[in-house]
Each structure stands twice: as structure tokens, then as C-alpha cells.
Amino acid sequence: MSRQFTTAIRGDFFDIAACVDHPQQIAEQLRHIPDGLMLLNEGRIVWHGSWRQGKTLPPPGFAVTDYRGKLIVPGFIDMHIHYPQTEMIAAYGEQLLEWLDNYTFPTESRFSCQQHASKISAFFLQQLLSNGTTTALVFGTVHPQSVDVLFTQAAALNMRLIAGKVMMDRHAPPELLETPEQSYRQTRTLIERWHGKQRRSYAITPRFAPTSTPELLAQVQRLLEEFPDVYLQTHLSEDLEEVNWVKALFPDSHNYLDVYHSYGLTGSKSVFAHCLHLEEQEWDCLSQTQSAIAFCPTSNLFLSSGLFNLQKAWQKQVKLGIGTDVGAGTTFNMLQTLGAAYKVSQLQRYRLSAGEAFYHATLGGVHALSLDDKIGNFNVGKEADFVVLNQAVSPLQKLRCDNSNSLADQLFMLMILGDDRNIYRTYVDGRVVYQVATTLTNNLSHKALRRRHIS
Ligand code: GUN
Ligand code: ZN
């Protein structure tokens, strides 16, 4: 190993060693080091193993940050989220299409003001970090400045973030519409400005088929041809009314996905959110093109869109990650989102284990984004994005934890009972970017914030 390191972290580490093709293989890949050591050189992991093996590596007097009693996991990956919808989370009473008209479009209109965008974007990034999410695939609004401010702020944290300006040219209020040519030019400028700059990547973002004319989709295709390694993100088959509308708008297409596929928008860098009502041919097309799905359980329940078939995704070998889909999703918190994924799966008699759930939220999502060589676990050489979890923060969690005798049980308890209170610290690029507030409770915070240094 490289003897050079700047940070040493001791604690209880849990991650998943390698990507898998079947859920049954996950158990073999779970890696738990109850008393471990991780050495970082700036933002990179240079050594990871047991404390017993590694304790002589830090020289005498070197400060080791001691998180014993807490659980350290890779940073969570949010595969689908709309930052401009942060302020309209929990909007009452509608299903997808009315929800868009009544709440979403008016809220997104406010992002023509850069100051507003900047304020919400800063709040949004703090929400991600205080929930342990270190990488996200993010929708902006149609306004290019919405993405500029988000990337600028993510760059200040050196966060690995993928985002794009929404493209849409019909079926939305006039102030949110653009021409296909304008959409192309503005997106092109943003790609050139942000894509591949340190840890930022661009995602071409046609909102969904109903807000896209064939001319707009042709411009999206043109951009993808010009920039083949950028991402593409959009929505697919979320709501039955939406699916029928797409069939009416694109009568020549075989199915909803075929609208995108016929413009070359499927592929290994494409992420389709929801995918609740897919036909067999659409599953096959996603699989054959190595496209990925963002499973957004709290959103699907909130808008009563439907139940995602996780088992089918495995059967069809379609790559997948978990999205919160805020503001249709009801939380930024990945633990709560995994809890919802469990319930959605239970309703279909598929048992989502804690190991599988954490896989989707970390290495699995990373694999779906083709970032496996960079993040997702604690392998040497990976970028140091991780979360320090407090396993029990409430009296109920403590009681339940005391009654737990395996890591699998503790992880499952966390995804059913856990929330942002369980996020003790978040690291991005090897640095603390969030730590639990001292005001939580006097008792808890003083103890919780005490940092022990061991030499
Ligand atoms: N379909 C098109 N736009 C949106 C959106 O903003 N949120 C969700 N959940 N679905 C969409
Ligand atoms: Zn969405």
C-alpha cells in the first residue's frame, strides 16, 4: 500500500465487496469488519482492514478518529431526485398528471430567479448530506441557471454529482417551455461547462415523453451522439394515465419505452425512473440496452402510481438503483426509502433483505451509474465518500437494538425504524461535510460529538 495517508478512521465497517447478478449472491459479498481501520490519502482510500492488522500503520502520535460503537457504510446513492421540488414535498391529494399541473410546474417556474435557485440548491445539498447521500442523479428545471448554481455549490464540496437542465417543449405552462433548438443549445453549453469536470457529470434530461415533441427528442438524440459519455435521465411508465397519454401522443411507437429507444435514448448511461407498468418488450429492451431503472418507492406510494416489481428487474437483469424522487417522494432519507422498498416488495410477496436493500442503495446504484471503479464500497483506490451511522438514537431503537444479535437484523431495524437522526457524520472526498447538530439533545449531542483520538 501507499504509506502516504492523511486520515485514519477506526470503527465498525460494513460494505458490499462486489457487484452481483442475482440477489442470492449478495450474502457472500457482505463485508463486515467490527473493529476496522481505514486510511485515506486526501479523498482516496489507501488501506482498509481490521484494526488488529493495521494498528501499527499510523505512526506514534497520529490522530485516529475513533467511531467505535457506530457503523460506517459507503455513502448512499440517490438515483432520482428533483432539487427544485424540495419546497413542495408533501403536496396534498393528487396523482401524477394533476400533481405536475397543480404543484410542480408553478414551483419550478420560480427558478427563473437565480437567487431563488441558489437558496433552494444550498438547502437541497444540505438535505442530501444530512441524510447520508453523497451522490445523486438530479433534475434541475428548464432554466440553465438552476443547474449552474447546483453544480457550483456541489463543486465547493467536491461532491460527485450528476445533474441536468430539464428539456421540455409542450404540455407545460408557457414560461417553462423552450424551442427544441434553444433546448439543444443551452444543454450543449452546460455539458461543455460541467461534464467531466472533477467529480461532476452531466445528464441530458428530457422531462418525459408527454412534454417532448418529436423535434425535441431529435435534439436529445443529437446531443447524445455528440457527447456519448454523458448520462441521460427521464421518466418512464410511472402512471397508467400517463402511459395511455404517451400511446395517444406517439401512435407509431410500439410502447412507451419505444418512444425513447427509437431516438437512441436507451443505453448504459441512461436511467429511467419508475418503470411500474412495463410490457415484456420494454423489460427486454431495458435489459438488452443495459439501461438502468431508478426505483422510487416513497414516490410511487405517495402518488399511488403502482408497485415496482423488483424481482422482475433481477430476472431480466436490468441494472437498478434507489431514488427518493423528492418532491413526489416523501423523504430525502435513504433508510426510510429502503423501508418503503421493503413494504412495496412485501405486497408482491418478494422479501427484500437488508443486505439487498443496502446493495441497491450503495454499490448496486453505483454499478447502474457505471461508477463502480470510483465509489460504492471501501476497496482501496475508491473515493472516500461514506456515512457514520448511529445505530440507535431513540429509546425504541435502543430497546430494539439491545434485542438484536446479528448485523443483518440491525441493518433491517435501521431501514424500518431509522431516519435522519441516525446519520451521525457524512464524509465527502475524505472530509466531514455534515455532522449531527449539537442541539439535538444536550445529553446525546455532547456524547455524540466527542471525538476520541488514539495514538
Ligand atoms: N414525470 C414527469 N415529471 C415528473 C416529476 O417531476 N416527478 C415525477 N414523479 N414524475 C414525473
Ligand atoms: Zn421524477
XYZ file of C-alpha atoms and ligand atoms in Angstrom:
467
model
C 0.000 0.000 0.000
C 0.922 3.591 -0.349
C 2.393 4.652 3.031
C 1.062 8.124 2.477
C -2.137 8.939 4.292
C -3.744 11.986 5.784
C -6.655 10.500 7.736
C -7.151 7.357 9.824
C -10.620 6.172 10.782
C -11.407 3.381 13.218
C -14.839 1.826 13.641
C -17.347 -0.835 12.662
C -17.339 -1.036 8.843
C -19.976 -2.562 6.590
C -19.940 -2.628 2.794
C -20.520 -4.920 -0.171
C -17.371 -6.227 -1.800
C -18.507 -6.815 -5.391
C -21.407 -6.446 -7.811
C -23.714 -9.426 -8.270
C -26.087 -10.788 -10.917
C -28.548 -12.415 -8.529
C -29.860 -11.412 -5.105
C -28.804 -14.813 -3.677
C -25.160 -13.843 -4.291
C -25.314 -10.736 -2.106
C -24.872 -12.586 1.201
C -21.434 -13.818 0.056
C -20.344 -10.285 -0.735
C -21.338 -8.633 2.547
C -18.204 -7.441 4.294
C -18.324 -6.617 7.972
C -15.280 -5.560 9.953
C -16.499 -4.955 13.530
C -13.256 -3.243 14.566
C -11.677 -1.891 11.407
C -9.296 0.774 10.206
C -9.473 2.834 7.037
C -6.645 5.068 5.884
C -7.280 7.913 3.464
C -4.897 9.942 1.433
C -6.876 13.157 0.892
C -10.022 11.877 -0.824
C -8.902 8.294 -1.569
C -8.960 5.055 0.381
C -5.395 3.718 0.587
C -5.837 0.976 3.160
C -8.797 -0.854 4.697
C -8.774 -3.841 7.013
C -9.020 -4.893 10.616
C -7.628 -2.739 13.397
C -5.566 -5.719 14.539
C -3.832 -5.901 11.157
C -3.479 -2.185 10.618
C -2.921 -0.642 14.027
C 0.819 -0.198 13.554
C 0.406 1.712 10.287
C -0.373 5.113 11.828
C 2.871 6.397 13.332
C 3.008 7.273 17.027
C 1.093 10.453 17.690
C -1.014 10.223 14.524
C -4.644 11.124 15.333
C -7.023 8.240 14.619
C -10.661 9.283 14.522
C -12.455 6.717 16.630
C -16.010 5.797 15.679
C -16.206 2.542 17.618
C -19.822 1.858 18.559
C -21.051 3.358 15.299
C -21.470 1.779 11.903
C -19.575 3.136 8.883
C -21.135 2.441 5.477
C -20.490 3.772 1.961
C -22.356 6.997 1.114
C -25.861 6.464 -0.205
C -26.671 6.931 -3.881
C -29.923 8.665 -4.818
C -30.674 7.631 -8.386
C -33.526 10.054 -8.985
C -34.400 13.358 -7.350
C -35.692 16.822 -8.349
C -33.953 19.539 -6.369
C -36.409 22.324 -7.345
C -39.229 20.302 -5.796
C -37.673 20.425 -2.324
C -40.034 23.169 -1.198
C -43.193 21.401 -2.449
C -42.610 17.988 -0.861
C -45.825 16.685 0.733
C -48.287 18.383 -1.662
C -51.767 17.086 -0.967
C -54.194 14.991 -2.882
C -53.193 14.324 -6.490
C -51.884 11.679 -8.813
C -49.074 12.308 -11.271
C -50.561 14.477 -14.024
C -52.635 16.754 -11.770
C -49.790 16.885 -9.275
C -47.499 18.185 -12.045
C -50.016 20.823 -13.170
C -51.147 21.985 -9.745
C -47.935 21.941 -7.749
C -44.821 21.080 -9.727
C -44.925 23.466 -12.665
C -45.801 26.543 -10.563
C -42.977 25.682 -8.157
C -40.457 25.130 -10.939
C -41.411 28.467 -12.568
C -39.774 30.257 -9.643
C -36.361 29.010 -10.750
C -36.101 31.668 -13.415
C -34.731 33.670 -10.479
C -31.123 32.642 -9.897
C -31.192 33.824 -6.292
C -34.099 31.562 -5.555
C -32.397 28.654 -7.304
C -29.265 29.263 -5.301
C -31.122 29.315 -1.996
C -33.025 26.077 -2.686
C -29.978 24.369 -4.134
C -27.925 25.052 -0.985
C -30.758 23.757 1.168
C -31.102 20.698 -1.071
C -27.428 19.749 -0.857
C -27.553 20.067 2.917
C -30.560 17.745 2.965
C -28.696 15.167 0.910
C -25.661 15.282 3.177
C -27.593 15.283 6.426
C -29.287 12.130 5.167
C -26.044 10.404 4.243
C -26.481 10.739 0.486
C -23.162 11.529 -1.149
C -24.029 11.080 -4.827
C -27.284 11.873 -6.613
C -28.704 11.997 -10.105
C -30.605 15.264 -10.074
C -33.195 17.072 -12.193
C -32.975 20.872 -12.344
C -35.667 22.953 -14.005
C -35.836 24.111 -17.598
C -33.722 27.150 -16.602
C -29.987 26.639 -17.260
C -29.068 28.729 -14.199
C -30.825 26.156 -11.994
C -28.098 23.680 -12.925
C -25.259 26.198 -12.818
C -25.927 27.050 -9.185
C -26.294 23.401 -8.191
C -23.023 22.364 -9.844
C -21.219 25.399 -8.430
C -22.266 24.508 -4.898
C -21.530 20.790 -5.378
C -18.095 21.733 -6.679
C -17.389 23.693 -3.486
C -17.942 20.409 -1.585
C -16.255 18.346 -4.286
C -19.321 16.143 -4.315
C -19.793 13.509 -7.009
C -22.999 14.801 -8.533
C -24.795 14.186 -11.812
C -27.420 16.694 -12.903
C -29.109 18.242 -15.880
C -31.407 21.002 -17.021
C -34.927 19.784 -17.825
C -35.778 19.856 -21.527
C -39.440 20.338 -22.481
C -41.326 21.980 -25.281
C -45.001 21.115 -24.802
C -47.766 20.408 -22.269
C -46.449 22.718 -19.577
C -47.084 26.422 -18.801
C -45.593 28.721 -21.478
C -42.958 30.168 -19.132
C -41.480 26.677 -18.753
C -41.366 25.857 -22.445
C -38.492 26.288 -24.878
C -37.902 25.533 -28.522
C -36.027 22.331 -29.410
C -33.163 24.413 -30.817
C -32.917 26.541 -27.656
C -33.011 23.409 -25.534
C -30.191 21.895 -27.577
C -28.005 24.997 -27.371
C -28.478 25.565 -23.655
C -27.896 21.905 -22.824
C -24.794 21.825 -25.009
C -23.333 24.836 -23.212
C -23.975 23.212 -19.831
C -22.377 19.920 -20.917
C -19.280 21.760 -22.058
C -19.163 23.728 -18.836
C -19.742 20.902 -16.345
C -19.398 17.395 -17.734
C -16.307 15.528 -16.524
C -15.079 18.495 -14.504
C -13.619 16.840 -11.387
C -16.480 14.928 -9.806
C -19.348 16.486 -11.749
C -21.124 14.815 -14.670
C -23.940 15.954 -16.886
C -27.231 14.160 -17.509
C -29.278 15.134 -20.551
C -32.747 15.493 -19.068
C -35.834 15.365 -21.297
C -38.575 15.508 -18.607
C -40.694 12.706 -20.100
C -42.342 11.819 -23.393
C -45.557 13.875 -22.879
C -43.602 17.142 -22.552
C -41.408 16.347 -25.575
C -42.232 16.826 -29.235
C -40.550 14.538 -31.764
C -38.384 17.561 -32.673
C -37.169 17.898 -29.085
C -36.379 14.174 -28.900
C -34.397 14.543 -32.113
C -32.315 17.260 -30.431
C -31.751 14.985 -27.446
C -30.530 12.310 -29.831
C -28.211 14.795 -31.486
C -26.689 15.718 -28.121
C -26.183 12.078 -27.178
C -24.451 11.437 -30.472
C -22.182 14.416 -29.910
C -21.479 13.539 -26.250
C -21.752 9.746 -25.969
C -20.447 9.535 -22.421
C -22.944 11.911 -20.788
C -25.855 10.437 -18.853
C -29.495 10.549 -19.846
C -32.284 10.680 -17.265
C -36.034 10.724 -17.753
C -39.299 9.179 -16.511
C -40.864 6.004 -17.862
C -44.178 4.276 -17.232
C -44.960 5.798 -13.856
C -48.717 6.179 -14.031
C -51.387 4.427 -16.117
C -52.958 7.687 -17.300
C -49.503 8.833 -18.381
C -48.888 5.563 -20.265
C -52.172 5.953 -22.177
C -51.352 9.568 -22.963
C -47.974 8.564 -24.407
C -49.692 5.960 -26.603
C -52.033 8.670 -27.918
C -49.203 11.172 -28.487
C -46.895 8.680 -30.213
C -49.252 6.273 -32.033
C -46.445 4.838 -34.153
C -44.418 3.665 -31.179
C -44.771 0.040 -30.044
C -44.816 1.040 -26.395
C -43.739 3.870 -24.061
C -40.060 2.924 -23.990
C -40.022 2.626 -27.755
C -40.549 6.414 -27.935
C -37.177 6.876 -26.250
C -35.498 3.879 -27.837
C -36.379 4.973 -31.367
C -34.416 8.197 -30.744
C -31.432 6.269 -29.396
C -32.018 7.355 -25.803
C -31.547 3.912 -24.233
C -28.064 2.717 -23.254
C -25.629 2.047 -20.448
C -25.645 5.686 -19.299
C -29.462 6.019 -19.364
C -31.582 5.967 -16.206
C -35.344 5.599 -16.374
C -37.285 6.485 -13.249
C -40.217 4.356 -12.052
C -40.927 1.676 -14.732
C -44.065 0.461 -12.940
C -46.254 -0.643 -15.845
C -43.794 -2.071 -18.340
C -44.696 -4.551 -21.036
C -42.486 -7.583 -21.569
C -40.852 -5.986 -24.610
C -39.945 -2.912 -22.586
C -38.217 -5.027 -19.907
C -36.300 -6.806 -22.665
C -35.294 -3.542 -24.288
C -34.017 -2.107 -20.979
C -32.015 -5.272 -20.427
C -30.576 -5.504 -23.930
C -29.541 -1.860 -23.994
C -28.030 -2.037 -20.447
C -30.241 0.832 -19.393
C -30.900 1.343 -15.676
C -34.005 1.845 -13.559
C -34.460 4.175 -10.597
C -36.873 2.517 -8.154
C -38.609 5.273 -6.154
C -40.836 3.581 -3.586
C -41.979 6.516 -1.442
C -42.962 8.476 -4.546
C -44.818 5.539 -6.082
C -46.824 5.117 -2.884
C -47.408 8.847 -2.388
C -48.796 9.422 -5.902
C -50.396 5.925 -5.845
C -48.654 5.236 -9.134
C -48.170 1.495 -8.604
C -45.808 -1.132 -7.215
C -42.385 -1.646 -8.745
C -41.540 -5.281 -9.496
C -38.046 -5.700 -8.094
C -37.971 -9.433 -8.690
C -38.632 -8.869 -12.368
C -35.695 -6.476 -12.601
C -33.423 -9.245 -11.303
C -34.984 -11.818 -13.644
C -34.480 -9.531 -16.616
C -31.020 -8.481 -15.444
C -31.841 -4.802 -15.569
C -29.488 -2.547 -13.598
C -31.144 -0.686 -10.768
C -30.701 1.892 -8.043
C -32.968 3.549 -5.492
C -34.326 7.078 -5.873
C -36.148 9.245 -3.392
C -37.834 11.260 -6.181
C -38.353 14.254 -3.903
C -40.791 16.132 -4.185
C -43.163 13.264 -5.136
C -41.042 11.165 -2.803
C -41.722 11.872 0.842
C -38.210 11.821 2.284
C -34.583 12.537 1.454
C -33.601 9.728 3.770
C -32.355 6.512 2.178
C -33.044 4.405 5.278
C -36.709 5.360 5.140
C -36.726 4.849 1.377
C -35.359 1.317 1.834
C -38.097 0.703 4.399
C -40.674 1.698 1.781
C -38.967 -0.532 -0.797
C -39.320 -3.426 1.645
C -43.068 -2.781 2.043
C -43.620 -2.410 -1.718
C -41.850 -5.737 -2.212
C -43.741 -7.412 0.626
C -47.026 -6.508 -1.074
C -45.811 -8.571 -4.024
C -44.506 -11.427 -1.870
C -40.855 -10.607 -2.593
C -38.686 -10.489 0.522
C -36.168 -7.661 0.306
C -33.322 -8.474 2.699
C -31.368 -5.726 4.427
C -28.247 -6.840 2.551
C -30.005 -6.478 -0.789
C -31.527 -3.140 0.208
C -28.131 -1.701 1.190
C -26.678 -3.130 -2.016
C -29.158 -1.174 -4.146
C -28.552 1.998 -2.126
C -24.764 1.757 -2.465
C -22.756 -0.470 -4.825
C -25.761 -1.564 -6.918
C -26.749 2.035 -7.655
C -23.120 2.859 -8.352
C -22.958 -0.050 -10.820
C -26.117 1.218 -12.504
C -24.345 4.565 -12.978
C -21.150 2.881 -14.267
C -19.201 4.363 -11.375
C -18.075 1.060 -9.799
C -14.417 1.916 -10.255
C -14.833 5.143 -8.256
C -17.273 4.784 -5.344
C -19.730 2.346 -3.713
C -17.558 0.431 -1.223
C -14.318 0.602 0.755
C -11.994 -1.002 -1.767
C -8.543 0.529 -1.909
C -8.418 3.174 -4.620
C -12.057 4.240 -4.231
C -13.057 7.793 -3.410
C -13.751 8.332 0.273
C -17.488 9.092 0.460
C -19.053 7.453 3.490
C -21.505 7.766 6.332
C -21.099 7.186 10.041
C -24.381 5.821 11.358
C -25.581 5.977 14.905
C -27.358 2.651 15.177
C -29.789 3.629 17.905
C -30.907 7.184 18.649
C -34.349 6.835 20.176
C -35.496 4.828 23.207
C -37.376 2.480 20.880
C -34.360 1.979 18.601
C -32.164 1.346 21.643
C -34.564 -1.231 23.036
C -34.783 -2.938 19.650
C -31.020 -2.814 19.149
C -30.395 -4.413 22.531
C -32.614 -7.236 21.369
C -30.623 -7.783 18.182
C -27.960 -10.390 17.701
C -26.869 -10.038 14.078
C -25.741 -7.299 11.747
C -28.481 -8.262 9.251
C -31.085 -7.730 11.946
C -29.566 -4.390 12.951
C -29.462 -3.182 9.357
C -33.051 -4.248 8.873
C -34.082 -2.428 12.036
C -32.309 0.674 10.714
C -34.182 0.625 7.417
C -37.535 0.174 9.142
C -37.102 2.470 12.159
C -34.219 4.686 11.056
C -34.231 8.221 9.672
C -32.004 11.310 9.553
C -31.406 11.138 13.303
C -29.287 8.047 12.647
C -26.855 9.951 10.425
C -24.010 10.928 12.726
C -21.493 12.182 10.189
C -21.172 12.304 6.412
C -17.836 12.350 4.600
C -17.369 13.516 1.021
C -13.981 13.293 -0.634
C -12.430 12.325 2.688
C -13.769 15.335 4.599
C -16.604 15.778 7.094
C -19.375 17.684 5.309
C -22.116 17.051 7.831
C -22.176 16.286 11.499
C -25.062 15.828 13.836
C -26.268 19.080 15.376
C -25.104 19.817 18.890
C -28.616 20.980 19.768
C -30.235 17.575 19.197
C -30.364 16.947 22.926
C -27.743 18.105 25.367
C -27.053 14.658 26.595
C -26.870 12.958 23.261
C -25.008 15.638 21.375
C -22.196 16.114 23.847
C -21.511 12.451 23.969
C -22.130 12.006 20.295
C -19.841 14.768 19.185
C -16.937 13.810 21.351
C -14.144 12.745 19.108
C -11.638 10.382 20.608
C -8.130 10.444 19.278
C -5.954 7.425 19.757
C -2.318 7.316 19.056
N -42.981 12.770 -14.677
C -42.668 13.907 -15.334
N -42.198 14.845 -14.493
C -42.195 14.292 -13.272
C -41.815 14.758 -11.992
O -41.374 15.894 -11.805
N -41.970 13.883 -10.958
C -42.439 12.626 -11.136
N -42.545 11.809 -10.084
N -42.816 12.163 -12.332
C -42.695 12.979 -13.384
Zn -39.042 12.214 -11.011
